[in-house]
mmCIF file of C-alpha atoms and ligand atoms in Angstrom:
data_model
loop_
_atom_site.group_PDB
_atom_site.id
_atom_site.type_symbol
_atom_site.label_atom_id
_atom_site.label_comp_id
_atom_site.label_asym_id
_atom_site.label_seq_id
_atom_site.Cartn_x
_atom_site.Cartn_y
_atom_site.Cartn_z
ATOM 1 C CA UNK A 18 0.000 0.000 0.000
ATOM 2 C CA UNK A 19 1.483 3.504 -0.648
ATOM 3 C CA UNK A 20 0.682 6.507 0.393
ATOM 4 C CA UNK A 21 -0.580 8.661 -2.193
ATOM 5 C CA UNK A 22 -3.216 10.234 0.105
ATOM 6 C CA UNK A 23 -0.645 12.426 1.599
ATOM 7 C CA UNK A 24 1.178 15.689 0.366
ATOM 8 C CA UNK A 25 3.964 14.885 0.729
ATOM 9 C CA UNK A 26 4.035 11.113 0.256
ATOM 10 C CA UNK A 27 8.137 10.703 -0.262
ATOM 11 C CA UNK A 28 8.689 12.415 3.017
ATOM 12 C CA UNK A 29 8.895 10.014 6.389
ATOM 13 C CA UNK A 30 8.684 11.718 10.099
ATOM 14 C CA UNK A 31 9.651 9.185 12.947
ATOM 15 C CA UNK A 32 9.540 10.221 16.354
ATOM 16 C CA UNK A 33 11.099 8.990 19.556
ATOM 17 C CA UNK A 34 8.377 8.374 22.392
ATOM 18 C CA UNK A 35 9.756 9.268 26.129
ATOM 19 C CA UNK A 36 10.776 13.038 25.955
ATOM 20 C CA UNK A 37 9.523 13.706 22.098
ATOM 21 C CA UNK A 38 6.014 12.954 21.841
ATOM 22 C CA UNK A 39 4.984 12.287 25.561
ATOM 23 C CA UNK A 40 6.688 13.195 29.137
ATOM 24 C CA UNK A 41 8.922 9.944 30.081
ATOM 25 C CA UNK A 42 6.718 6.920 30.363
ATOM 26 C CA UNK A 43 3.538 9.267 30.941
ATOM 27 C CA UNK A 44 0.719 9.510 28.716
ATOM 28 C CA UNK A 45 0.357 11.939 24.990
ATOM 29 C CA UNK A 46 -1.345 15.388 25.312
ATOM 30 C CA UNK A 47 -4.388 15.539 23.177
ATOM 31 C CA UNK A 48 -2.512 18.479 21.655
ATOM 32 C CA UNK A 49 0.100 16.266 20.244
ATOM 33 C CA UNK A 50 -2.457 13.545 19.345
ATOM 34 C CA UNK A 51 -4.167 16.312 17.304
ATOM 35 C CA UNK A 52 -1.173 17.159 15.271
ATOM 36 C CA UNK A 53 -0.307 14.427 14.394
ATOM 37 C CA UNK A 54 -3.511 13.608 12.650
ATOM 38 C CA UNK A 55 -3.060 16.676 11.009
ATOM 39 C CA UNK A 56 0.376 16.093 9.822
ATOM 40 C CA UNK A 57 -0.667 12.724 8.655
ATOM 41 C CA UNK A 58 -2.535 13.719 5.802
ATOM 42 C CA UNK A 59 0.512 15.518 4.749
ATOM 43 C CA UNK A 60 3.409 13.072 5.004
ATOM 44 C CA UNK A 61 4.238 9.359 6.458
ATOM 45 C CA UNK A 62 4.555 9.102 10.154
ATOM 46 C CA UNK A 63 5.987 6.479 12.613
ATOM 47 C CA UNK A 64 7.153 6.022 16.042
ATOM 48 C CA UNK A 65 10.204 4.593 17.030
ATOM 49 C CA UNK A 66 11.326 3.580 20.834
ATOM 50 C CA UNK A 67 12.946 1.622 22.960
ATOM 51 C CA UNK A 68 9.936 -0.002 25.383
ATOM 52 C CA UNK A 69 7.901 -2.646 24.310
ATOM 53 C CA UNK A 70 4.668 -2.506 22.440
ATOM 54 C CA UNK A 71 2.753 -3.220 25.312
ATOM 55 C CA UNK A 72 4.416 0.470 27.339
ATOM 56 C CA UNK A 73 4.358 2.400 24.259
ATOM 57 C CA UNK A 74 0.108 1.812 24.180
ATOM 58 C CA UNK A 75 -0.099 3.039 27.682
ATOM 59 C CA UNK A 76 1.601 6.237 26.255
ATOM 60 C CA UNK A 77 0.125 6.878 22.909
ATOM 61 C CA UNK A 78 -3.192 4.691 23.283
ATOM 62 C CA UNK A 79 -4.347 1.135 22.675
ATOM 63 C CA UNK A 80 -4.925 2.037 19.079
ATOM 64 C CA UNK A 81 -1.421 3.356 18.692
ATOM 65 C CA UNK A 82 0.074 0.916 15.846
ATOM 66 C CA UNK A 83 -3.432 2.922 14.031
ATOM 67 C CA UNK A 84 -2.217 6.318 14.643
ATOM 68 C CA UNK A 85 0.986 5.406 12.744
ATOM 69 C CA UNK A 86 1.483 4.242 9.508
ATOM 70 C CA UNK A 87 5.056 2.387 10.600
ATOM 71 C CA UNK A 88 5.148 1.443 15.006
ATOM 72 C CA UNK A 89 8.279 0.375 15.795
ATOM 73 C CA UNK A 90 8.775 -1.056 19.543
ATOM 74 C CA UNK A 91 12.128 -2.187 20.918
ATOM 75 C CA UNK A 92 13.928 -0.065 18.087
ATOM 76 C CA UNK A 93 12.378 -2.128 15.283
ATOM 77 C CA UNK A 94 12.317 -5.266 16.939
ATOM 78 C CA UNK A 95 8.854 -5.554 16.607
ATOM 79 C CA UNK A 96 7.443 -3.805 13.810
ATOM 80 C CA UNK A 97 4.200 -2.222 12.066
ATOM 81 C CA UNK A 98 3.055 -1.026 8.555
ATOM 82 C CA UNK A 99 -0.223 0.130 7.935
ATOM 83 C CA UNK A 100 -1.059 -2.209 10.761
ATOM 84 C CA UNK A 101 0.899 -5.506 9.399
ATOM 85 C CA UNK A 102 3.299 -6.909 11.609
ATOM 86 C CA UNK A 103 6.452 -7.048 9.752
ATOM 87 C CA UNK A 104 9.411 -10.027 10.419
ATOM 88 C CA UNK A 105 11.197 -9.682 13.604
ATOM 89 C CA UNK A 106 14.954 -10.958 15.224
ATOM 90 C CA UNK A 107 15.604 -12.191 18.889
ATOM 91 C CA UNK A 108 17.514 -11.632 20.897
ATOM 92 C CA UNK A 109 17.753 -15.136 22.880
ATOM 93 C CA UNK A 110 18.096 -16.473 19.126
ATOM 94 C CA UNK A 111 20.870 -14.056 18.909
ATOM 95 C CA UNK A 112 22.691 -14.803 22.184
ATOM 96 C CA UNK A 113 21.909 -18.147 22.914
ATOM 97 C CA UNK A 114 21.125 -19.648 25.879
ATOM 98 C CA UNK A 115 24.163 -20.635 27.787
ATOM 99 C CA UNK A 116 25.569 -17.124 27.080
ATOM 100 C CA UNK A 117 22.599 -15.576 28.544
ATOM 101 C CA UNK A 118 21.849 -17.444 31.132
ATOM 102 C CA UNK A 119 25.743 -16.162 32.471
ATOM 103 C CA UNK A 120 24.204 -12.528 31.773
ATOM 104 C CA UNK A 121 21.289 -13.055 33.299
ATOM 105 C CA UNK A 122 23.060 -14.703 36.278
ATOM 106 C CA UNK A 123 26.294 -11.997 36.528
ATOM 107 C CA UNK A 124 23.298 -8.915 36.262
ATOM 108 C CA UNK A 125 20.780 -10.314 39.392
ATOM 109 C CA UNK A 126 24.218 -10.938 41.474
ATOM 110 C CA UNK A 127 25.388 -7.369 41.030
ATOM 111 C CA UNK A 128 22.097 -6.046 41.667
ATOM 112 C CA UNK A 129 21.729 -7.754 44.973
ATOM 113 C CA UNK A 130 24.991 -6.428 46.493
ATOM 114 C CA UNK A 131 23.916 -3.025 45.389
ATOM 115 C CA UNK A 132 23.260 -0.782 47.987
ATOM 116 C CA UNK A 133 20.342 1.317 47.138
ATOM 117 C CA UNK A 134 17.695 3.578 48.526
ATOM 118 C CA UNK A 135 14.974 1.170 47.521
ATOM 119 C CA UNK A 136 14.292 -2.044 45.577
ATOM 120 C CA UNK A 137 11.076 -2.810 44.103
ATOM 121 C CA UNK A 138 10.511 -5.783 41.518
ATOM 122 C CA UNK A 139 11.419 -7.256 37.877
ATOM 123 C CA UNK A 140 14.855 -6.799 37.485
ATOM 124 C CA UNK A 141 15.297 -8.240 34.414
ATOM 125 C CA UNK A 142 12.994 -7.721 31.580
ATOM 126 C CA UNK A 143 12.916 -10.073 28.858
ATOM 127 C CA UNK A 144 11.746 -8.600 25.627
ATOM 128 C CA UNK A 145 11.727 -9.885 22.049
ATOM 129 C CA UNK A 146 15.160 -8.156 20.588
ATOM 130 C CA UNK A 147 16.515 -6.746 23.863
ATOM 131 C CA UNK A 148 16.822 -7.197 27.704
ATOM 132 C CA UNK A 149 16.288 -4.051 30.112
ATOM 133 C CA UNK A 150 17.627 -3.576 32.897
ATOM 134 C CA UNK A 151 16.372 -1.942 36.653
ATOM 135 C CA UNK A 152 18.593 -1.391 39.393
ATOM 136 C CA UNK A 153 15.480 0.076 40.896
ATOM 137 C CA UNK A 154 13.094 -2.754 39.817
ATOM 138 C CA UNK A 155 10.961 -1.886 36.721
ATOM 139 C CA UNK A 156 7.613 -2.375 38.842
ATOM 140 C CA UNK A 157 8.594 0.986 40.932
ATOM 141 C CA UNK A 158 5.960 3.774 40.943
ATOM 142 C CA UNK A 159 6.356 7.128 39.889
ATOM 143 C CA UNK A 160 7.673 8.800 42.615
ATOM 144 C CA UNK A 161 10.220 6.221 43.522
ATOM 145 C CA UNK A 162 11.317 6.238 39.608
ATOM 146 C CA UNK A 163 11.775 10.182 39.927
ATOM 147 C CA UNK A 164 13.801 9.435 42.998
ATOM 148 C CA UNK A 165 15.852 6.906 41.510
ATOM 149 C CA UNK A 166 16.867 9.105 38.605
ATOM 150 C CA UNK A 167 17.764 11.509 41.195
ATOM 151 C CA UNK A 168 20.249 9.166 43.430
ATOM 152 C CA UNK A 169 21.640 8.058 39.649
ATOM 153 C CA UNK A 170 22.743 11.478 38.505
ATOM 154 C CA UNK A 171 24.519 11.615 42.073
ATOM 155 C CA UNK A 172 25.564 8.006 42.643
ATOM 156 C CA UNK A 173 26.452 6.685 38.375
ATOM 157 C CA UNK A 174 25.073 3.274 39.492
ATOM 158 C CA UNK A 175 23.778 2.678 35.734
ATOM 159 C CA UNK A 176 26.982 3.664 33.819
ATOM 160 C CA UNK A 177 29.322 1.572 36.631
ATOM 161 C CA UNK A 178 26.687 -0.935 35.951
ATOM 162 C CA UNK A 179 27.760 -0.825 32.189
ATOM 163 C CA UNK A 180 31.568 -0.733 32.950
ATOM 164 C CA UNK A 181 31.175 -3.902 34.576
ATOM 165 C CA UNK A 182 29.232 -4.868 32.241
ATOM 166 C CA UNK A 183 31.867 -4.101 29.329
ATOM 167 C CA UNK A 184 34.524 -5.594 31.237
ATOM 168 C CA UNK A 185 32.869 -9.069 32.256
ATOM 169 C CA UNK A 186 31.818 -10.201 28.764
ATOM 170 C CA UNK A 187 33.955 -8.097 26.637
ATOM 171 C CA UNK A 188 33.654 -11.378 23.970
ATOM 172 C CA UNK A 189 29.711 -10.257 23.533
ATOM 173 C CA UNK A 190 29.204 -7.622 20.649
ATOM 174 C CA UNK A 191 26.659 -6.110 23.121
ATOM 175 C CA UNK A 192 25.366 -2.288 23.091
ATOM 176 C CA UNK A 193 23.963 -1.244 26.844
ATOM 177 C CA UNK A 194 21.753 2.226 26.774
ATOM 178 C CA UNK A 195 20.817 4.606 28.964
ATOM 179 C CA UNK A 196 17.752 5.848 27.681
ATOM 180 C CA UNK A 197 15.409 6.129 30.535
ATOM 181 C CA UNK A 198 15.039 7.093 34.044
ATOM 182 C CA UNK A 199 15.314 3.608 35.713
ATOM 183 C CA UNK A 200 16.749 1.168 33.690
ATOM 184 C CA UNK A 201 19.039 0.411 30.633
ATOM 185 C CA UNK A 202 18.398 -1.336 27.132
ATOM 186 C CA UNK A 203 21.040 -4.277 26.394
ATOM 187 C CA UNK A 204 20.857 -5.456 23.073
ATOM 188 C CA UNK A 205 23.315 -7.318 20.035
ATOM 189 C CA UNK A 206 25.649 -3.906 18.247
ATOM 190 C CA UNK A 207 23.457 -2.520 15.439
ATOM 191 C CA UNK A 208 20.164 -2.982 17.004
ATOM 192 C CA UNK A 209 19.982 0.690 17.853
ATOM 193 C CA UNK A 210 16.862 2.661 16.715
ATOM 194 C CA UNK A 211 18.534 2.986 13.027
ATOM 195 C CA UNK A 212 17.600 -0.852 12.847
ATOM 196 C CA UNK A 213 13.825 0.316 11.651
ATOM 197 C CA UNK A 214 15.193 2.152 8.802
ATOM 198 C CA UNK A 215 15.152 -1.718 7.044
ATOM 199 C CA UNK A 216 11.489 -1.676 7.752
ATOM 200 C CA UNK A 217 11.268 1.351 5.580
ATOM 201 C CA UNK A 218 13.853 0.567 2.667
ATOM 202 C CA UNK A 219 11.506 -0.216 0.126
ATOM 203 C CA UNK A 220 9.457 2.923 0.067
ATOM 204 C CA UNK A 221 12.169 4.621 -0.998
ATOM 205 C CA UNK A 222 11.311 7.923 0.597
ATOM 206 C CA UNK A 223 13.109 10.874 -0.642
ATOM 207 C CA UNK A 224 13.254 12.402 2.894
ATOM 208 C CA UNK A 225 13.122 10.885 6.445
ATOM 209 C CA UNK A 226 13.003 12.956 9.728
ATOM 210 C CA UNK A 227 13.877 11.986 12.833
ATOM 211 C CA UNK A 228 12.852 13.999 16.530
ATOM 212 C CA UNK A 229 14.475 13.139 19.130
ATOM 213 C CA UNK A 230 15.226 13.997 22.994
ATOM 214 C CA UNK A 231 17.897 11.823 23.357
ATOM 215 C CA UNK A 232 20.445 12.772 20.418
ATOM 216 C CA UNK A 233 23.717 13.643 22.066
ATOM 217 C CA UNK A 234 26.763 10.857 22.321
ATOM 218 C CA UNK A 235 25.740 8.012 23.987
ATOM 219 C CA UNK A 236 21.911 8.774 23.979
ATOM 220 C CA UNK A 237 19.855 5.902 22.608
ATOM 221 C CA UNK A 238 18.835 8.462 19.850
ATOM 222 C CA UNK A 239 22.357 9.298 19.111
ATOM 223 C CA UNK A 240 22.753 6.659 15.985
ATOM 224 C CA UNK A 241 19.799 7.023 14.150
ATOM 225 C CA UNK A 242 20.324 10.825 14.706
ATOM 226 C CA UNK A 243 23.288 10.980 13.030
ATOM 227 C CA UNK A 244 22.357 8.548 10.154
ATOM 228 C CA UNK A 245 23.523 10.222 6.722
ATOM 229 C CA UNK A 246 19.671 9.067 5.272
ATOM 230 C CA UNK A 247 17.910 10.931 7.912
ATOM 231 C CA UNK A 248 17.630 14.548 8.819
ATOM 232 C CA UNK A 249 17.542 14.322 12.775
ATOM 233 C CA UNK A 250 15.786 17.034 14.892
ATOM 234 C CA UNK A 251 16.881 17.617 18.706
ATOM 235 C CA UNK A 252 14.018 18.679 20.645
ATOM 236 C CA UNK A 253 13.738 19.115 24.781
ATOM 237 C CA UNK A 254 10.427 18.172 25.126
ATOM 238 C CA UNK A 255 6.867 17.372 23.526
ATOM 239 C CA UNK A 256 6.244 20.919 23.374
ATOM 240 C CA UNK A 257 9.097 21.740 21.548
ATOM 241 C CA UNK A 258 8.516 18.829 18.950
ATOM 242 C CA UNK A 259 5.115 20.554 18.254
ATOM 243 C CA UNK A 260 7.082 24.040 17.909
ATOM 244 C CA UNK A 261 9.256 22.520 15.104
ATOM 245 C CA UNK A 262 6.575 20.518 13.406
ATOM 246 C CA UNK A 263 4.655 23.661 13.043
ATOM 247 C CA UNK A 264 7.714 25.537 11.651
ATOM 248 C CA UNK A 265 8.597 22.550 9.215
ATOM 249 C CA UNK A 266 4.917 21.337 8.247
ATOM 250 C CA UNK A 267 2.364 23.390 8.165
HETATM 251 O O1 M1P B 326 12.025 4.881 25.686
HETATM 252 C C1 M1P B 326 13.122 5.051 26.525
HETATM 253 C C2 M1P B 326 13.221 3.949 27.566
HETATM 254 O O2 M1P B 326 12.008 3.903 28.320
HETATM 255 C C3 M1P B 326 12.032 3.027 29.396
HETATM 256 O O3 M1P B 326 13.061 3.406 30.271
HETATM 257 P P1 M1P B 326 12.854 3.692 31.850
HETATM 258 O O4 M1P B 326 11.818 2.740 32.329
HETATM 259 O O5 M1P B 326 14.229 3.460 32.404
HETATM 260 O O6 M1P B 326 12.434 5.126 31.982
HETATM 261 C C4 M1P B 326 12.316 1.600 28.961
HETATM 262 O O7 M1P B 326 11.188 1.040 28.350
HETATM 263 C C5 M1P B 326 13.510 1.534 28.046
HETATM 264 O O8 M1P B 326 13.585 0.260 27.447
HETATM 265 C C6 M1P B 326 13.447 2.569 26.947
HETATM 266 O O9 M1P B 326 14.626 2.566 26.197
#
């Protein structure tokens, strides 16, 4: 299916989730929702983040893979067009089992002699082309997540976390990032967010955008950012993103 009912049908706009089109792991505005039906009937649009399907509809809606002509979840991992699912990787296919189960094993032992504030629950979370992650536990509430990001900026337990990391299984092509509040992404080299530009090879658009919160060095927007096919936007919040989709769009 193309997309000849648009304007601008050669022209893709992807958008980060956490810190571009909602506040972190809180819910869209209707302003934003409104937009983007607007700028919709002008060009292709998509979403691209780290989380899982299943946190990304608590953000944008249960009909969010609707609102989007391409959802991409877990970078790419698991993918919509128009709706379709599209073919996926894994990441236990990836790493195999013996390999992770020494991951899995070396991450719960360093989180239990970690001295923290507070632990909640879920630890690890398993997810179709990644793991994350939480020091914290990902089943904190809101509050404690705020206060956890808080004692990180002090304390650097996620990037000693990823030192160790680096250093115990240096033999693993593995990427770790930060791009959250409570937690990290850990996931094969390459299966950054510029993995769902494969997804949209074959419509040959002439221009892609990317917005993004997280685009400096290191940030899990960083590579997809910089990719020479796309034209990346920094932005430092949702409101922001609607400033320069105003100023570029419409
Ligand atoms: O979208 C950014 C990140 O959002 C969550 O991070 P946290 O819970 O730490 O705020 C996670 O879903 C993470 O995987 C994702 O990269």
């Amino acid at each position: 299916m193309s997309f000849v009912d648009r304007t601008r049908p050669d022209t893709l706009v992807l958008f980060d989730v956490d810190g571009t089109l909602t506040p972190a792991r809180l819910t869209i505005s209707d302003e934003m929702r409104d937009l983007l039906a607007d700028l919709r009937k002008r060009v292709v649009i998509g979403f691209v983040g780290g989380s899982d399907l299943s946190k990304q509809k608590e953000q944008l809606g249960e009909n969010a893979v609707d609102l989007f002509d391409f959802s991409f979840s877990e970078n790419g991992l698991t993918a919509f067009r128009q709706g379709e699912k599209l073919p996926s990787a894994s990441f236990i296919q990836w790493i195999g089992e013996e390999e992770y189960k020494k991951l899995a094993n070396f991450i719960l032992h360093y989180i239990a002699d970690l001295d923290l504030p507070m632990k909640r629950g879920t630890f690890i979370e398993f997810r179709n082309g990644m793991i994350n992650v939480s020091p914290i536990g990902r089943n904190c509430s809101h509050p404690e997540r705020n206060e956890f990001e808080k004692f990180d900026k002090i304390h650097n337990i996620r990037p000693k976390f990823v030192e160790a990391l680096r250093a115990n299984f240096p033999h693993l092509d593995l990427t770790y990032s930060i791009g959250g509040q409570i937690s990290f992404d850990v996931f094969p080299t390459g299966w950054d967010k510029t993995y769902c530009l494969r997804h949209v090879k074959d419509d040959n658009f002439k221009e892609i955008h990317f917005f993004g919160d997280k685009t400096f060095k290191g940030g899990n927007d960083y590579e997809i950012y910089t990719h020479p096919s796309v034209i990346g936007h920094s932005v430092e919040s949702p409101a922001d993103t609607i400033r320069i989709l105003k100023e570029l769009f419409f």
